[in-house]
């Protein structure tokens, strides 16, 4: 039996072999390490170590007032930052029994799906690498960032959610010009599907069946690739009761199925955004509620689940009735995905490690917090 240590990410230990999925792939940030045991070049065991980028995010929430802590919410999964702040905001609103104005709810739904597209395309860049659609993919990703910049003044960290709604409405013309971007995304999704259909390299690789999904707490695209679909959007939070479109599940549970689900979700997100655009056009009005400067959350435990790009993201908040939370705990899909990576690698060759990792997405901030 041979043992080899690998580093995945932009940082690397000198005694580890580096693994890269491309300079712009999301895994290039931060670091995870793999201790891999092989027999006849087949992996028989893989131990994954994370935590090198731990920043104590949950403790930082506890020393911020409730308004300020939302601004930290988009700092862990920076590929879908809007979803991070949305999880905290909905937890606060549910605890305070507040409901944002109808227009704000629709716009939140639209932006959550736009963030999902941004995240999925960033991970799918591994599939498109070396092909003609790859540059178009990154142009679309950059265009989405530019859209957030035009609305919020920040390309990556929008900081748009507020307790009771949004900081501002969409700028004039922002919504009207979104259709062109959605057309580009739809064409790109079809091209990515064609690329996946032309290759068999991901078939039968990195299998995680329904039992593994339940054991590791896997949700989102990973679970849907195994025929298990606990999609929180189907519960109808935000405006999903009006716009939700289910994603087709698969049963193989392999890397090919997971990448296929990602591509499908890009398409369904486009469909949901189009419906949200129509609803927004029919729903004028304010996008926030006027509240006192200092907020207090009722004493007790409060929790909320949302459907982040890679699965269920949960926020558990413990309040003692003050202006800051007593405790905040985050359940992130990145942690579940990386926890299952060792299992997914069993039976693969060492050359296939990047292919398996590409189908189990994570953001290092979301993983290490």
Short mmCIF file of N, CA and C in Angstrom, two decimals, residues 189-324:
data_model
loop_
_atom_site.label_atom_id
_atom_site.label_comp_id
_atom_site.label_asym_id
_atom_site.label_seq_id
_atom_site.Cartn_x
_atom_site.Cartn_y
_atom_site.Cartn_z
N UNK A 189 -25.79 27.07 -20.99
CA UNK A 189 -26.24 25.83 -20.35
C UNK A 189 -26.37 24.70 -21.37
N UNK A 190 -26.93 25.01 -22.54
CA UNK A 190 -27.07 24.00 -23.60
C UNK A 190 -25.70 23.53 -24.09
N UNK A 191 -24.75 24.45 -24.19
CA UNK A 191 -23.40 24.09 -24.64
C UNK A 191 -22.69 23.21 -23.61
N UNK A 192 -22.88 23.52 -22.33
CA UNK A 192 -22.28 22.71 -21.28
C UNK A 192 -22.88 21.31 -21.27
N UNK A 193 -24.18 21.22 -21.52
CA UNK A 193 -24.83 19.91 -21.61
C UNK A 193 -24.22 19.09 -22.75
N UNK A 194 -23.96 19.73 -23.88
CA UNK A 194 -23.37 19.03 -25.03
C UNK A 194 -21.97 18.53 -24.69
N UNK A 195 -21.19 19.33 -23.96
CA UNK A 195 -19.84 18.91 -23.56
C UNK A 195 -19.91 17.68 -22.66
N UNK A 196 -20.81 17.71 -21.68
CA UNK A 196 -20.93 16.57 -20.76
C UNK A 196 -21.40 15.31 -21.50
N UNK A 197 -22.30 15.48 -22.45
CA UNK A 197 -22.81 14.33 -23.20
C UNK A 197 -21.74 13.70 -24.09
N UNK A 198 -20.73 14.48 -24.46
CA UNK A 198 -19.69 13.97 -25.36
C UNK A 198 -18.58 13.22 -24.63
N UNK A 199 -18.56 13.26 -23.33
CA UNK A 199 -17.48 12.62 -22.58
C UNK A 199 -18.04 11.57 -21.63
N UNK A 200 -17.24 10.54 -21.39
CA UNK A 200 -17.64 9.49 -20.44
C UNK A 200 -16.71 9.47 -19.22
N UNK A 201 -15.83 10.45 -19.11
CA UNK A 201 -14.79 10.42 -18.07
C UNK A 201 -15.37 10.51 -16.66
N UNK A 202 -16.58 11.08 -16.52
CA UNK A 202 -17.17 11.24 -15.19
C UNK A 202 -18.15 10.12 -14.85
N UNK A 203 -18.45 9.26 -15.80
CA UNK A 203 -19.44 8.20 -15.59
C UNK A 203 -18.91 7.14 -14.63
N UNK A 204 -19.70 6.79 -13.63
CA UNK A 204 -19.33 5.77 -12.66
C UNK A 204 -18.27 6.20 -11.67
N UNK A 205 -17.94 7.47 -11.66
CA UNK A 205 -16.85 7.99 -10.82
C UNK A 205 -17.41 8.69 -9.59
N UNK A 206 -16.82 8.40 -8.43
CA UNK A 206 -17.18 9.12 -7.21
C UNK A 206 -18.61 8.92 -6.78
N UNK A 207 -19.08 7.69 -6.76
CA UNK A 207 -20.49 7.43 -6.48
C UNK A 207 -20.83 7.71 -5.01
N UNK A 208 -21.89 8.48 -4.82
CA UNK A 208 -22.49 8.74 -3.51
C UNK A 208 -23.98 8.47 -3.64
N UNK A 209 -24.43 7.32 -3.12
CA UNK A 209 -25.83 6.94 -3.27
C UNK A 209 -26.68 7.60 -2.18
N UNK A 210 -27.97 7.26 -2.15
CA UNK A 210 -28.87 7.88 -1.19
C UNK A 210 -28.44 7.61 0.25
N UNK A 211 -27.93 6.41 0.51
CA UNK A 211 -27.47 6.08 1.85
C UNK A 211 -26.32 6.99 2.28
N UNK A 212 -25.39 7.23 1.36
CA UNK A 212 -24.28 8.14 1.65
C UNK A 212 -24.78 9.56 1.87
N UNK A 213 -25.76 9.98 1.07
CA UNK A 213 -26.31 11.33 1.23
C UNK A 213 -26.91 11.51 2.62
N UNK A 214 -27.65 10.52 3.08
CA UNK A 214 -28.25 10.60 4.41
C UNK A 214 -27.17 10.55 5.49
N UNK A 215 -26.16 9.71 5.28
CA UNK A 215 -25.11 9.57 6.28
C UNK A 215 -24.26 10.80 6.44
N UNK A 216 -23.96 11.49 5.35
CA UNK A 216 -23.11 12.68 5.39
C UNK A 216 -23.92 13.98 5.44
N UNK A 217 -25.23 13.89 5.39
CA UNK A 217 -26.04 15.11 5.38
C UNK A 217 -25.94 15.87 4.08
N UNK A 218 -25.80 15.14 2.97
CA UNK A 218 -25.66 15.78 1.66
C UNK A 218 -27.03 16.19 1.12
N UNK A 219 -27.10 17.39 0.60
CA UNK A 219 -28.35 17.90 0.05
C UNK A 219 -28.04 18.56 -1.30
N UNK A 220 -28.97 19.32 -1.82
CA UNK A 220 -28.74 20.07 -3.04
C UNK A 220 -28.41 19.19 -4.24
N UNK A 221 -27.54 19.66 -5.15
CA UNK A 221 -27.22 18.90 -6.36
C UNK A 221 -26.66 17.51 -6.10
N UNK A 222 -25.91 17.34 -5.02
CA UNK A 222 -25.33 16.03 -4.72
C UNK A 222 -26.43 15.02 -4.41
N UNK A 223 -27.40 15.43 -3.60
CA UNK A 223 -28.52 14.54 -3.27
C UNK A 223 -29.41 14.30 -4.48
N UNK A 224 -29.66 15.35 -5.26
CA UNK A 224 -30.52 15.19 -6.44
C UNK A 224 -29.89 14.26 -7.47
N UNK A 225 -28.57 14.21 -7.51
CA UNK A 225 -27.89 13.30 -8.43
C UNK A 225 -28.06 11.84 -8.01
N UNK A 226 -28.46 11.63 -6.75
CA UNK A 226 -28.68 10.27 -6.24
C UNK A 226 -30.16 9.94 -6.10
N UNK A 227 -31.03 10.81 -6.61
CA UNK A 227 -32.47 10.55 -6.56
C UNK A 227 -33.14 11.00 -5.29
N UNK A 228 -32.45 11.81 -4.49
CA UNK A 228 -32.98 12.27 -3.20
C UNK A 228 -33.07 13.79 -3.26
N UNK A 229 -34.25 14.36 -3.04
CA UNK A 229 -34.43 15.78 -3.33
C UNK A 229 -35.13 16.53 -2.19
N UNK A 230 -34.40 16.90 -1.14
CA UNK A 230 -34.99 17.70 -0.06
C UNK A 230 -34.87 19.20 -0.34
N UNK A 231 -35.39 19.65 -1.48
CA UNK A 231 -35.22 21.04 -1.92
C UNK A 231 -36.10 21.96 -1.07
N UNK A 232 -35.48 22.87 -0.31
CA UNK A 232 -36.24 23.76 0.56
C UNK A 232 -37.08 24.76 -0.23
N UNK A 233 -36.72 25.02 -1.48
CA UNK A 233 -37.51 25.96 -2.28
C UNK A 233 -38.91 25.44 -2.52
N UNK A 234 -39.08 24.12 -2.51
CA UNK A 234 -40.41 23.53 -2.70
C UNK A 234 -41.35 23.86 -1.54
N UNK A 235 -40.79 24.29 -0.40
CA UNK A 235 -41.62 24.69 0.74
C UNK A 235 -42.28 26.05 0.53
N UNK A 236 -41.81 26.79 -0.48
CA UNK A 236 -42.47 28.05 -0.83
C UNK A 236 -42.02 29.28 -0.07
N UNK A 237 -40.83 29.25 0.56
CA UNK A 237 -40.37 30.47 1.22
C UNK A 237 -40.04 31.53 0.17
N UNK A 238 -39.88 32.77 0.58
CA UNK A 238 -39.76 33.91 -0.33
C UNK A 238 -40.90 33.84 -1.36
N UNK A 239 -40.58 34.01 -2.65
CA UNK A 239 -41.63 33.93 -3.68
C UNK A 239 -41.60 32.60 -4.41
N UNK A 240 -40.95 31.59 -3.82
CA UNK A 240 -40.83 30.32 -4.52
C UNK A 240 -42.17 29.62 -4.70
N UNK A 241 -43.16 29.97 -3.89
CA UNK A 241 -44.48 29.41 -4.10
C UNK A 241 -45.04 29.74 -5.47
N UNK A 242 -44.57 30.84 -6.06
CA UNK A 242 -45.05 31.27 -7.38
C UNK A 242 -44.07 30.95 -8.50
N UNK A 243 -42.78 30.90 -8.20
CA UNK A 243 -41.78 30.78 -9.28
C UNK A 243 -41.08 29.43 -9.34
N UNK A 244 -41.22 28.60 -8.32
CA UNK A 244 -40.39 27.39 -8.22
C UNK A 244 -40.61 26.44 -9.38
N UNK A 245 -39.52 25.94 -9.93
CA UNK A 245 -39.52 24.90 -10.95
C UNK A 245 -38.62 23.77 -10.46
N UNK A 246 -39.16 22.56 -10.26
CA UNK A 246 -38.33 21.46 -9.74
C UNK A 246 -37.25 21.05 -10.73
N UNK A 247 -36.15 20.56 -10.18
CA UNK A 247 -35.02 20.08 -10.99
C UNK A 247 -35.16 18.57 -11.14
N UNK A 248 -34.92 18.07 -12.35
CA UNK A 248 -34.98 16.63 -12.58
C UNK A 248 -33.87 15.94 -11.78
N UNK A 249 -34.25 14.91 -11.05
CA UNK A 249 -33.26 14.15 -10.30
C UNK A 249 -32.69 13.03 -11.16
N UNK A 250 -31.55 12.50 -10.72
CA UNK A 250 -30.92 11.34 -11.35
C UNK A 250 -30.74 10.27 -10.28
N UNK A 251 -30.30 9.12 -10.68
CA UNK A 251 -30.16 8.03 -9.72
C UNK A 251 -28.75 7.47 -9.64
N UNK A 252 -27.88 7.80 -10.59
CA UNK A 252 -26.54 7.18 -10.63
C UNK A 252 -25.69 7.61 -9.45
N UNK A 253 -25.84 8.84 -8.99
CA UNK A 253 -25.06 9.32 -7.86
C UNK A 253 -23.59 9.51 -8.15
N UNK A 254 -23.20 9.53 -9.43
CA UNK A 254 -21.78 9.68 -9.76
C UNK A 254 -21.45 11.11 -10.16
N UNK A 255 -20.19 11.34 -10.51
CA UNK A 255 -19.76 12.70 -10.85
C UNK A 255 -20.50 13.22 -12.07
N UNK A 256 -20.77 12.35 -13.04
CA UNK A 256 -21.51 12.77 -14.22
C UNK A 256 -22.91 13.26 -13.85
N UNK A 257 -23.58 12.53 -12.97
CA UNK A 257 -24.92 12.93 -12.55
C UNK A 257 -24.89 14.26 -11.80
N UNK A 258 -23.88 14.45 -10.96
CA UNK A 258 -23.80 15.71 -10.20
C UNK A 258 -23.56 16.90 -11.12
N UNK A 259 -22.66 16.75 -12.08
CA UNK A 259 -22.42 17.84 -13.03
C UNK A 259 -23.66 18.08 -13.89
N UNK A 260 -24.36 17.01 -14.23
CA UNK A 260 -25.59 17.15 -15.00
C UNK A 260 -26.66 17.92 -14.25
N UNK A 261 -26.77 17.65 -12.95
CA UNK A 261 -27.74 18.39 -12.12
C UNK A 261 -27.36 19.87 -12.05
N UNK A 262 -26.08 20.16 -11.93
CA UNK A 262 -25.65 21.57 -11.91
C UNK A 262 -26.10 22.28 -13.19
N UNK A 263 -25.90 21.63 -14.32
CA UNK A 263 -26.30 22.24 -15.60
C UNK A 263 -27.81 22.42 -15.65
N UNK A 264 -28.55 21.41 -15.20
CA UNK A 264 -30.02 21.52 -15.18
C UNK A 264 -30.47 22.67 -14.29
N UNK A 265 -29.80 22.83 -13.15
CA UNK A 265 -30.20 23.88 -12.22
C UNK A 265 -29.95 25.27 -12.79
N UNK A 266 -28.92 25.41 -13.60
CA UNK A 266 -28.70 26.70 -14.27
C UNK A 266 -29.92 27.03 -15.13
N UNK A 267 -30.41 26.03 -15.86
CA UNK A 267 -31.58 26.26 -16.71
C UNK A 267 -32.83 26.57 -15.93
N UNK A 268 -33.08 25.84 -14.84
CA UNK A 268 -34.28 26.10 -14.04
C UNK A 268 -34.19 27.44 -13.33
N UNK A 269 -32.98 27.85 -12.95
CA UNK A 269 -32.83 29.18 -12.33
C UNK A 269 -33.17 30.28 -13.33
N UNK A 270 -32.77 30.09 -14.59
CA UNK A 270 -33.14 31.06 -15.63
C UNK A 270 -34.66 31.16 -15.72
N UNK A 271 -35.34 30.01 -15.73
CA UNK A 271 -36.80 30.01 -15.81
C UNK A 271 -37.43 30.73 -14.62
N UNK A 272 -36.91 30.49 -13.42
CA UNK A 272 -37.47 31.12 -12.23
C UNK A 272 -37.24 32.63 -12.23
N UNK A 273 -36.07 33.05 -12.70
CA UNK A 273 -35.80 34.49 -12.76
C UNK A 273 -36.74 35.17 -13.74
N UNK A 274 -37.04 34.52 -14.86
CA UNK A 274 -37.97 35.12 -15.83
C UNK A 274 -39.35 35.31 -15.20
N UNK A 275 -39.81 34.33 -14.44
CA UNK A 275 -41.11 34.47 -13.77
C UNK A 275 -41.04 35.58 -12.73
N UNK A 276 -39.93 35.64 -11.98
CA UNK A 276 -39.77 36.69 -10.97
C UNK A 276 -39.74 38.08 -11.61
N UNK A 277 -39.13 38.19 -12.77
CA UNK A 277 -39.12 39.48 -13.48
C UNK A 277 -40.54 39.92 -13.82
N UNK A 278 -41.36 38.99 -14.28
CA UNK A 278 -42.75 39.32 -14.61
C UNK A 278 -43.51 39.73 -13.35
N UNK A 279 -43.28 39.03 -12.25
CA UNK A 279 -43.94 39.39 -10.99
C UNK A 279 -43.49 40.75 -10.49
N UNK A 280 -42.19 41.04 -10.61
CA UNK A 280 -41.68 42.34 -10.16
C UNK A 280 -42.29 43.48 -10.96
N UNK A 281 -42.50 43.26 -12.25
CA UNK A 281 -43.10 44.30 -13.09
C UNK A 281 -44.54 44.59 -12.68
N UNK A 282 -45.20 43.60 -12.09
CA UNK A 282 -46.58 43.76 -11.65
C UNK A 282 -46.70 44.19 -10.19
N UNK A 283 -45.55 44.34 -9.51
CA UNK A 283 -45.58 44.57 -8.06
C UNK A 283 -44.73 45.78 -7.71
N UNK A 284 -45.28 46.98 -7.85
CA UNK A 284 -44.54 48.17 -7.42
C UNK A 284 -44.59 48.30 -5.89
N UNK A 285 -43.93 49.30 -5.39
CA UNK A 285 -44.00 49.56 -3.95
C UNK A 285 -42.64 49.61 -3.29
N UNK A 286 -42.68 49.76 -1.98
CA UNK A 286 -41.45 49.86 -1.19
C UNK A 286 -40.73 48.51 -1.12
N UNK A 287 -39.45 48.57 -0.78
CA UNK A 287 -38.67 47.34 -0.64
C UNK A 287 -38.12 47.16 0.77
N UNK A 288 -38.56 47.99 1.70
CA UNK A 288 -38.12 47.81 3.09
C UNK A 288 -39.14 48.38 4.06
N UNK A 289 -38.99 47.97 5.31
CA UNK A 289 -39.84 48.44 6.39
C UNK A 289 -39.01 49.34 7.29
N UNK A 290 -39.57 50.45 7.69
CA UNK A 290 -38.88 51.34 8.62
C UNK A 290 -38.88 50.73 10.02
N UNK A 291 -37.70 50.54 10.57
CA UNK A 291 -37.56 49.97 11.91
C UNK A 291 -36.71 50.89 12.78
N UNK A 292 -36.76 50.66 14.08
CA UNK A 292 -35.94 51.45 14.99
C UNK A 292 -34.47 51.17 14.74
N UNK A 293 -33.63 52.07 15.18
CA UNK A 293 -32.20 51.94 14.93
C UNK A 293 -31.62 50.71 15.62
N UNK A 294 -32.08 50.44 16.82
CA UNK A 294 -31.58 49.30 17.58
C UNK A 294 -32.63 48.19 17.57
N UNK A 295 -32.20 47.01 17.19
CA UNK A 295 -33.12 45.88 17.10
C UNK A 295 -32.88 44.91 18.25
N UNK A 296 -33.97 44.37 18.75
CA UNK A 296 -33.91 43.32 19.75
C UNK A 296 -34.71 42.12 19.25
N UNK A 297 -34.13 40.96 19.38
CA UNK A 297 -34.77 39.73 18.93
C UNK A 297 -35.36 39.02 20.14
N UNK A 298 -36.59 38.51 20.05
CA UNK A 298 -37.19 37.81 21.18
C UNK A 298 -36.29 36.70 21.71
N UNK A 299 -36.32 36.52 23.01
CA UNK A 299 -35.49 35.52 23.66
C UNK A 299 -35.86 34.12 23.18
N UNK A 300 -34.86 33.28 23.01
CA UNK A 300 -35.09 31.90 22.60
C UNK A 300 -34.24 31.49 21.42
N UNK A 301 -34.49 30.28 20.93
CA UNK A 301 -33.76 29.76 19.77
C UNK A 301 -34.60 29.94 18.51
N UNK A 302 -33.93 30.41 17.46
CA UNK A 302 -34.61 30.67 16.19
C UNK A 302 -33.76 30.07 15.07
N UNK A 303 -34.41 29.44 14.11
CA UNK A 303 -33.66 28.81 13.02
C UNK A 303 -34.39 28.97 11.70
N UNK A 304 -33.61 28.92 10.63
CA UNK A 304 -34.14 29.02 9.27
C UNK A 304 -33.28 28.18 8.34
N UNK A 305 -33.92 27.50 7.41
CA UNK A 305 -33.23 26.78 6.34
C UNK A 305 -33.52 27.48 5.01
N UNK A 306 -32.50 27.58 4.16
CA UNK A 306 -32.71 28.02 2.79
C UNK A 306 -32.00 27.05 1.85
N UNK A 307 -32.33 27.12 0.58
CA UNK A 307 -31.68 26.29 -0.43
C UNK A 307 -30.55 27.10 -1.07
N UNK A 308 -29.34 26.94 -0.52
CA UNK A 308 -28.15 27.57 -1.11
C UNK A 308 -27.75 26.78 -2.36
N UNK A 309 -26.82 27.28 -3.16
CA UNK A 309 -26.46 26.57 -4.40
C UNK A 309 -26.07 25.11 -4.21
N UNK A 310 -25.33 24.80 -3.14
CA UNK A 310 -24.89 23.41 -2.96
C UNK A 310 -25.73 22.66 -1.93
N UNK A 311 -26.88 23.20 -1.56
CA UNK A 311 -27.76 22.46 -0.66
C UNK A 311 -28.31 23.31 0.46
N UNK A 312 -28.81 22.64 1.48
CA UNK A 312 -29.48 23.34 2.57
C UNK A 312 -28.46 24.07 3.43
N UNK A 313 -28.68 25.36 3.60
CA UNK A 313 -27.88 26.18 4.51
C UNK A 313 -28.78 26.58 5.67
N UNK A 314 -28.35 26.29 6.88
CA UNK A 314 -29.17 26.54 8.06
C UNK A 314 -28.49 27.54 8.98
N UNK A 315 -29.31 28.34 9.63
CA UNK A 315 -28.81 29.28 10.64
C UNK A 315 -29.59 29.02 11.93
N UNK A 316 -28.87 28.77 13.01
CA UNK A 316 -29.46 28.61 14.33
C UNK A 316 -28.98 29.76 15.20
N UNK A 317 -29.93 30.52 15.72
CA UNK A 317 -29.59 31.71 16.50
C UNK A 317 -30.22 31.62 17.89
N UNK A 318 -29.41 31.87 18.90
CA UNK A 318 -29.88 31.89 20.28
C UNK A 318 -29.85 33.32 20.78
N UNK A 319 -31.01 33.84 21.17
CA UNK A 319 -31.11 35.21 21.65
C UNK A 319 -31.46 35.23 23.12
N UNK A 320 -30.87 36.16 23.84
CA UNK A 320 -31.24 36.41 25.23
C UNK A 320 -31.97 37.74 25.37
N UNK A 321 -32.49 38.22 24.24
CA UNK A 321 -33.30 39.43 24.28
C UNK A 321 -32.52 40.72 24.14
N UNK A 322 -31.20 40.63 23.92
CA UNK A 322 -30.38 41.83 23.81
C UNK A 322 -30.25 42.30 22.37
N UNK A 323 -29.26 43.17 22.16
CA UNK A 323 -29.04 43.75 20.84
C UNK A 323 -28.05 42.95 20.00
N UNK A 324 -27.47 41.92 20.60
CA UNK A 324 -26.57 41.02 19.87
C UNK A 324 -26.99 39.58 20.16
#
